[in-house]
Coordinates of C-alpha atoms and ligand atoms in Angstrom, one line a residue:
M118 CA -119.3 -124.9 -26.3
N119 CA -117.6 -122.1 -28.2
S120 CA -119.3 -119.0 -29.6
I121 CA -119.7 -120.5 -33.1
L122 CA -121.5 -123.6 -31.8
I123 CA -123.5 -121.5 -29.3
R124 CA -124.8 -119.3 -32.1
A125 CA -125.7 -122.2 -34.4
D126 CA -127.3 -124.2 -31.5
A127 CA -129.4 -121.2 -30.4
Y128 CA -130.6 -120.5 -33.9
A129 CA -131.5 -124.2 -34.5
R130 CA -133.5 -124.3 -31.3
S131 CA -135.4 -121.1 -32.1
L132 CA -136.7 -122.9 -35.1
G133 CA -137.5 -126.1 -33.3
L134 CA -134.4 -128.0 -34.7
S135 CA -131.7 -129.9 -32.8
A136 CA -129.2 -129.4 -35.7
P137 CA -128.5 -126.3 -37.8
I138 CA -128.9 -128.4 -40.9
M139 CA -131.6 -127.6 -43.5
L140 CA -132.6 -129.5 -46.6
A141 CA -132.7 -127.1 -49.5
P142 CA -136.0 -126.7 -51.3
M143 CA -135.7 -128.4 -54.6
A144 CA -138.5 -128.0 -57.1
G145 CA -138.8 -131.2 -59.1
V146 CA -137.5 -133.3 -56.2
P147 CA -140.5 -133.0 -53.8
A148 CA -139.8 -136.4 -52.1
P149 CA -141.7 -136.0 -48.8
A150 CA -139.7 -138.9 -47.3
L151 CA -136.4 -136.9 -47.7
S152 CA -137.9 -134.0 -45.7
I153 CA -139.5 -136.4 -43.1
E154 CA -136.2 -138.2 -42.5
T155 CA -134.2 -134.9 -42.3
A156 CA -136.7 -133.6 -39.8
K157 CA -136.7 -136.8 -37.7
A158 CA -132.9 -136.4 -37.3
G159 CA -133.4 -132.8 -36.0
G160 CA -132.9 -130.9 -39.3
M161 CA -135.4 -128.9 -41.3
G162 CA -137.5 -130.4 -44.2
A163 CA -138.2 -128.4 -47.3
C164 CA -140.4 -128.4 -50.4
G165 CA -139.9 -126.3 -53.5
V166 CA -143.5 -125.8 -54.7
L167 CA -142.7 -124.0 -57.9
F168 CA -144.4 -126.6 -60.1
M169 CA -147.1 -127.5 -57.6
Q170 CA -150.8 -126.6 -57.5
P171 CA -152.4 -125.5 -54.2
K172 CA -153.9 -129.0 -53.6
E173 CA -150.5 -130.7 -54.2
I174 CA -148.9 -128.3 -51.7
A175 CA -151.6 -129.1 -49.1
D176 CA -151.2 -132.9 -49.7
W177 CA -147.4 -132.7 -49.3
V178 CA -147.7 -130.8 -46.0
E179 CA -150.3 -133.4 -44.8
Q180 CA -148.0 -136.3 -45.6
F181 CA -145.1 -134.5 -43.9
R182 CA -147.1 -133.8 -40.7
T183 CA -148.7 -137.3 -40.6
A184 CA -145.2 -138.6 -40.1
G185 CA -145.1 -136.8 -36.8
V186 CA -142.5 -134.1 -37.7
S187 CA -143.1 -130.4 -37.8
A188 CA -140.1 -128.2 -38.9
F189 CA -140.2 -127.4 -42.6
Q190 CA -140.0 -124.6 -45.1
L191 CA -142.0 -124.1 -48.3
N192 CA -140.4 -122.2 -51.2
T193 CA -141.3 -120.6 -54.5
W194 CA -139.8 -118.2 -57.0
T195 CA -141.1 -114.7 -57.0
P196 CA -142.8 -113.8 -60.3
Q197 CA -140.4 -113.3 -63.3
P198 CA -140.9 -110.6 -66.0
A199 CA -142.9 -111.8 -68.9
P200 CA -140.5 -113.3 -71.5
S201 CA -140.0 -111.5 -74.8
R202 CA -140.8 -114.0 -77.5
D203 CA -138.9 -114.5 -80.8
A204 CA -140.6 -117.0 -83.1
A205 CA -137.6 -117.4 -85.4
Q206 CA -135.2 -118.1 -82.5
E207 CA -137.7 -120.6 -80.9
K208 CA -137.9 -122.4 -84.2
R209 CA -134.1 -122.7 -84.3
I210 CA -134.2 -124.0 -80.7
R211 CA -136.9 -126.5 -81.5
E212 CA -134.9 -127.8 -84.4
F213 CA -131.8 -128.1 -82.2
L214 CA -133.8 -129.9 -79.5
N215 CA -135.4 -132.3 -82.1
R216 CA -131.9 -133.8 -82.3
W217 CA -131.9 -134.6 -78.6
G218 CA -135.4 -135.9 -78.0
P219 CA -138.9 -136.2 -79.3
E220 CA -140.1 -133.6 -81.8
V221 CA -140.9 -130.3 -80.0
A222 CA -144.4 -129.0 -80.7
E223 CA -144.7 -125.4 -82.0
G224 CA -146.6 -124.3 -78.8
A225 CA -144.2 -126.0 -76.4
G226 CA -142.8 -122.7 -75.3
D227 CA -146.1 -121.4 -74.2
S228 CA -146.4 -123.3 -70.9
T229 CA -146.3 -121.3 -67.7
P230 CA -145.8 -122.4 -64.1
P231 CA -148.7 -122.5 -61.6
D232 CA -150.1 -119.1 -60.3
F233 CA -147.8 -117.4 -57.8
N234 CA -150.6 -115.9 -55.7
A235 CA -152.4 -119.2 -55.4
Q236 CA -149.2 -120.8 -54.3
C237 CA -148.6 -118.1 -51.8
E238 CA -152.1 -118.6 -50.3
A239 CA -151.5 -122.4 -50.1
M240 CA -148.1 -121.9 -48.5
L241 CA -149.4 -119.5 -45.8
A242 CA -152.5 -121.7 -45.1
A243 CA -150.1 -124.6 -44.4
R244 CA -148.4 -122.6 -41.6
P245 CA -144.9 -123.9 -42.1
T246 CA -141.9 -122.9 -39.9
A247 CA -140.7 -120.7 -42.8
I248 CA -141.5 -119.7 -46.3
S249 CA -138.5 -118.9 -48.5
S250 CA -138.2 -116.8 -51.6
I251 CA -135.8 -116.9 -54.5
M252 CA -135.3 -114.6 -57.5
G253 CA -136.7 -111.6 -55.7
L254 CA -138.6 -110.4 -52.6
F255 CA -142.2 -111.2 -51.5
P256 CA -144.7 -108.4 -51.8
P257 CA -145.0 -106.3 -48.6
D258 CA -148.6 -107.3 -47.9
Y259 CA -147.6 -111.0 -48.0
V260 CA -144.7 -110.4 -45.7
R261 CA -147.1 -108.7 -43.2
R262 CA -149.4 -111.6 -43.3
M263 CA -146.6 -114.1 -42.8
K264 CA -145.5 -112.2 -39.8
E265 CA -149.0 -112.1 -38.4
A266 CA -149.2 -115.9 -38.8
G267 CA -145.8 -116.4 -37.1
V268 CA -144.2 -117.8 -40.3
K269 CA -140.6 -116.9 -40.8
W270 CA -139.4 -115.5 -44.1
F271 CA -136.1 -116.8 -45.4
A272 CA -135.0 -114.7 -48.4
T273 CA -132.4 -116.0 -50.8
A274 CA -129.6 -113.5 -51.8
T275 CA -126.6 -113.9 -54.1
T276 CA -125.1 -110.5 -53.4
V277 CA -124.7 -108.1 -50.4
A278 CA -127.1 -105.6 -52.1
E279 CA -129.8 -108.3 -52.4
A280 CA -129.3 -109.3 -48.7
K281 CA -129.6 -105.7 -47.6
A282 CA -132.8 -105.3 -49.6
A283 CA -134.2 -108.5 -48.1
Q284 CA -133.5 -107.3 -44.6
A285 CA -135.1 -103.9 -45.3
A286 CA -138.2 -105.7 -46.7
G287 CA -138.5 -107.7 -43.4
A288 CA -136.8 -111.0 -44.0
D289 CA -136.2 -112.9 -40.8
A290 CA -133.1 -114.6 -42.2
V291 CA -131.1 -114.3 -45.4
I292 CA -130.0 -117.4 -47.3
A293 CA -126.6 -116.6 -48.8
Q294 CA -126.5 -118.6 -52.0
G295 CA -122.9 -119.0 -53.3
A296 CA -122.1 -119.6 -56.9
E297 CA -121.2 -123.2 -56.1
A298 CA -124.9 -124.0 -55.5
G299 CA -126.7 -126.6 -57.6
G300 CA -129.9 -125.6 -59.3
H301 CA -131.0 -122.1 -60.4
R302 CA -129.1 -119.1 -59.2
G303 CA -131.3 -116.9 -57.1
A304 CA -130.2 -113.5 -58.5
F305 CA -133.1 -110.9 -58.4
D306 CA -132.2 -109.9 -61.9
A307 CA -131.8 -112.8 -64.3
A308 CA -129.3 -110.8 -66.4
C309 CA -127.0 -110.6 -63.3
A310 CA -127.2 -114.3 -62.4
A311 CA -124.4 -115.5 -64.5
P312 CA -122.0 -112.5 -64.5
S313 CA -122.3 -112.1 -60.7
M314 CA -120.9 -115.3 -59.4
A315 CA -119.7 -114.8 -55.8
G316 CA -118.5 -118.0 -54.1
L317 CA -119.7 -118.8 -50.6
F318 CA -116.3 -118.2 -48.9
A319 CA -116.4 -114.5 -49.9
L320 CA -120.2 -114.0 -50.1
L321 CA -121.1 -115.4 -46.7
P322 CA -118.9 -113.2 -44.4
S323 CA -119.7 -110.2 -46.5
I324 CA -123.5 -110.7 -46.0
V325 CA -122.9 -111.6 -42.3
D326 CA -121.2 -108.2 -41.9
A327 CA -123.9 -106.3 -43.8
V328 CA -127.1 -107.5 -42.1
D329 CA -128.3 -108.0 -38.6
V330 CA -130.6 -111.0 -39.2
P331 CA -129.3 -114.7 -39.1
V332 CA -127.6 -115.9 -42.3
I333 CA -128.1 -119.4 -43.7
A334 CA -125.3 -120.6 -45.9
A335 CA -126.1 -122.4 -49.2
G336 CA -123.9 -123.7 -52.0
G337 CA -121.2 -126.3 -52.2
V338 CA -121.6 -127.6 -48.7
A339 CA -121.9 -131.4 -48.5
D340 CA -119.9 -132.7 -45.6
G341 CA -118.9 -131.8 -42.0
R342 CA -115.9 -129.7 -43.2
G343 CA -118.2 -127.5 -45.2
V344 CA -120.7 -127.1 -42.4
A345 CA -118.0 -126.2 -40.0
A346 CA -116.5 -123.7 -42.4
A347 CA -119.8 -122.0 -43.1
L348 CA -120.6 -121.7 -39.4
A349 CA -117.1 -120.4 -38.7
L350 CA -117.7 -117.8 -41.5
G351 CA -120.7 -116.5 -39.6
A352 CA -123.6 -118.6 -40.8
S353 CA -126.3 -119.5 -38.2
A354 CA -127.3 -122.6 -40.2
V355 CA -126.5 -124.4 -43.4
M356 CA -128.8 -125.3 -46.3
I357 CA -127.9 -128.3 -48.4
G358 CA -129.4 -129.5 -51.7
T359 CA -127.0 -131.6 -53.8
G360 CA -125.6 -133.2 -50.6
F361 CA -129.0 -134.9 -50.1
L362 CA -129.6 -135.9 -53.7
R363 CA -128.0 -139.4 -53.4
C364 CA -130.1 -140.3 -50.3
P365 CA -132.4 -143.2 -51.2
E366 CA -135.4 -141.1 -50.1
A367 CA -134.7 -138.5 -52.8
G368 CA -135.7 -141.1 -55.5
L369 CA -133.4 -139.6 -58.1
P370 CA -133.0 -141.5 -61.4
S371 CA -130.0 -143.7 -60.8
S372 CA -127.9 -142.3 -63.7
W373 CA -128.1 -138.8 -62.2
A374 CA -127.3 -140.1 -58.7
D375 CA -124.3 -142.1 -60.0
A376 CA -123.0 -139.2 -62.0
L377 CA -123.0 -137.0 -58.9
A378 CA -120.6 -139.4 -57.2
D379 CA -118.1 -138.9 -60.0
A380 CA -118.5 -135.2 -60.5
Q381 CA -115.5 -132.9 -59.7
P382 CA -116.4 -129.2 -59.2
D383 CA -115.4 -128.4 -62.8
D384 CA -117.8 -131.1 -64.1
T385 CA -120.7 -128.8 -63.4
I386 CA -121.6 -125.7 -65.4
V387 CA -124.0 -122.8 -65.1
T388 CA -126.3 -122.9 -68.1
R389 CA -129.6 -121.4 -69.4
A390 CA -130.0 -124.5 -71.6
F391 CA -132.7 -126.2 -69.5
S392 CA -135.1 -123.4 -68.3
G393 CA -133.8 -120.1 -69.7
R394 CA -132.7 -119.0 -66.2
P395 CA -129.0 -119.7 -65.3
G396 CA -128.7 -122.8 -63.1
R397 CA -125.8 -125.1 -62.2
S398 CA -126.1 -128.7 -63.6
L399 CA -123.8 -131.5 -64.4
A400 CA -121.9 -130.7 -67.6
T401 CA -123.8 -133.3 -69.5
L402 CA -123.6 -134.0 -73.3
Y403 CA -126.7 -131.9 -73.9
A404 CA -125.6 -129.0 -71.5
R405 CA -122.2 -128.8 -73.3
A406 CA -123.7 -129.0 -76.8
A407 CA -126.3 -126.3 -75.9
E408 CA -123.5 -124.1 -74.6
A409 CA -121.4 -124.5 -77.7
A410 CA -120.8 -121.5 -80.0
D411 CA -122.9 -123.0 -82.8
A412 CA -125.9 -123.8 -80.7
P413 CA -128.9 -121.5 -80.7
S414 CA -129.0 -119.1 -77.7
P415 CA -131.7 -120.4 -75.2
A416 CA -135.1 -118.6 -75.0
P417 CA -135.9 -116.8 -71.7
Y418 CA -137.6 -118.5 -68.7
P419 CA -140.1 -120.2 -68.8
V420 CA -140.1 -120.5 -72.6
Q421 CA -136.9 -122.6 -72.7
R422 CA -138.3 -124.7 -69.9
G423 CA -141.4 -125.5 -72.1
L424 CA -139.2 -126.2 -75.1
T425 CA -137.0 -128.7 -73.3
A426 CA -139.8 -130.5 -71.5
P427 CA -140.2 -133.3 -74.1
M428 CA -136.4 -134.1 -74.0
R429 CA -136.3 -133.9 -70.2
A430 CA -139.3 -136.2 -69.8
E431 CA -137.8 -138.7 -72.2
A432 CA -134.4 -138.6 -70.5
A433 CA -136.0 -139.2 -67.1
R434 CA -138.0 -142.1 -68.5
D435 CA -134.9 -143.6 -70.2
N436 CA -132.7 -142.9 -67.1
D437 CA -130.4 -141.1 -69.5
V438 CA -128.4 -138.5 -67.6
S439 CA -126.8 -137.0 -70.8
R440 CA -130.1 -135.3 -71.6
M441 CA -131.6 -135.0 -68.1
Q442 CA -132.0 -131.7 -66.2
A443 CA -129.3 -132.9 -63.8
W444 CA -128.9 -130.0 -61.4
A445 CA -125.7 -130.4 -59.3
G446 CA -123.7 -128.2 -57.0
Q447 CA -119.9 -128.1 -57.1
A448 CA -119.6 -130.4 -54.1
A449 CA -121.6 -133.1 -55.8
R450 CA -118.8 -135.7 -55.3
L451 CA -119.2 -135.4 -51.6
A452 CA -123.0 -136.3 -51.6
P453 CA -123.3 -139.6 -49.6
A454 CA -125.5 -142.4 -50.7
R455 CA -126.9 -142.9 -47.2
P456 CA -130.3 -142.4 -45.6
A457 CA -131.1 -138.7 -45.0
A458 CA -131.3 -139.1 -41.2
R459 CA -127.8 -140.5 -41.2
V460 CA -126.6 -137.7 -43.4
V461 CA -128.0 -135.0 -41.0
E462 CA -126.5 -136.8 -38.0
D463 CA -123.1 -137.3 -39.7
L464 CA -122.9 -133.7 -40.9
W465 CA -123.7 -132.2 -37.5
R466 CA -121.5 -134.6 -35.5
S467 CA -118.5 -134.1 -37.9
A468 CA -118.9 -130.2 -37.8
Q469 CA -119.1 -130.2 -34.0
D470 CA -115.9 -132.4 -33.9
I471 CA -114.1 -129.9 -36.2
L472 CA -115.3 -126.9 -34.3
G473 CA -114.5 -128.4 -31.0
Ligands
FMN197 C1 -132.4 -130.2 -57.9 C2 -132.4 -128.8 -57.3 C3 -133.5 -128.1 -57.4 C4 -133.5 -126.8 -56.8 N1 -134.7 -126.1 -56.8 C5 -134.8 -124.9 -56.0 C6 -136.0 -124.3 -55.9 O1 -137.1 -124.7 -56.4 N2 -136.1 -123.2 -55.1 C7 -134.9 -122.7 -54.5 O2 -135.0 -121.7 -53.8 N3 -133.7 -123.3 -54.7 C8 -133.6 -124.4 -55.4 N4 -132.4 -125.0 -55.6 C9 -131.2 -124.4 -55.0 C10 -131.1 -124.8 -53.5 O3 -132.2 -124.2 -52.7 C11 -129.8 -124.4 -52.8 O4 -129.5 -123.1 -53.0 C12 -128.7 -125.3 -53.4 O5 -129.0 -126.6 -53.5 C13 -127.4 -125.2 -52.5 O6 -126.3 -125.7 -53.1 P1 -125.9 -127.2 -53.1 O7 -126.8 -127.8 -54.1 O8 -124.4 -127.2 -53.5 O9 -126.1 -127.7 -51.7 C14 -132.4 -126.3 -56.2 C15 -131.2 -127.1 -56.1 C16 -131.2 -128.3 -56.7 C17 -129.9 -129.1 -56.6

């Protein structure tokens, strides 16, 4: 085995894995079966708990463990600054959204995600292999308690400065999230998320050179070539989101899953149009219209998320990808429509073949 494979193999084994392949946490796509099958094949399962209450988190973990698997991470966003509200702007957004879905109620922008501290307690009580952060760093006291409990902290970073800050705060590993990634960009400062768009090929070795902790590569990896490249660039493991979305266990609406198969890298865009925070989605009819010069500028997170909820719910019910929150990374086209365990096995076997 060469030094690249030795590093990846050793890191995987230190986490109880037999392959350095991690399912990315994806809020809104909880699908325990996707994590269970990933873990059965030797990878790491994941649950993004952002929209889940403590009881739902505990239930997810119980379902995962009942299947006889153990390696998983839980993930949530660190708290975001309170949004500044602009009633006139929100009215313009509601009027715009009324053309795309059901009428948006006046108070729709008031909804907030579940309580961060309660989620943190539920995640720690579950004793996962790791808890991962995105959008910022966990509070020092929580980091101390994670370490006492033997739970690893994976911290998402989109820049070298964020990676260094995460290491200084005690992160056990840094997730280098390239601009290719599907879903929200993890920049600590929302205002930097769209202007600062380092791709994984440049970001990953820069972070590897800047920190001493293991680095996990995320963004635009969806086949063995990508896994091999990320490991060759210094990653100790690879975290994949979009590349698992077409697995039957993900339970994605079929129009979204089908559109992923046809999407070239430039068929995705980073937009605030769904939640108010920049995230990469398919360049759907709604996303493009909301990005057009004559469209009202989106409200901040989570106000925009509340305002778009009726349209998103109707789109999901109607299996209409044109109005769906169809997150997608730039490698969407490579996502295989195969069972998750096969995907993990194929990714790792193919990467090992390439790396010799
Ligand atoms: C549908 C979807 C939901 C996501 N939700 C989260 C989340 O809740 N927390 C998080 O840290 N990252 C989230 N991400 C980002 C992933 O963790 C990861 O960075 C990304 O999927 C990697 O890029 P890829 O999609 O090209 O593989 C999400 C990604 C997708 C596609």
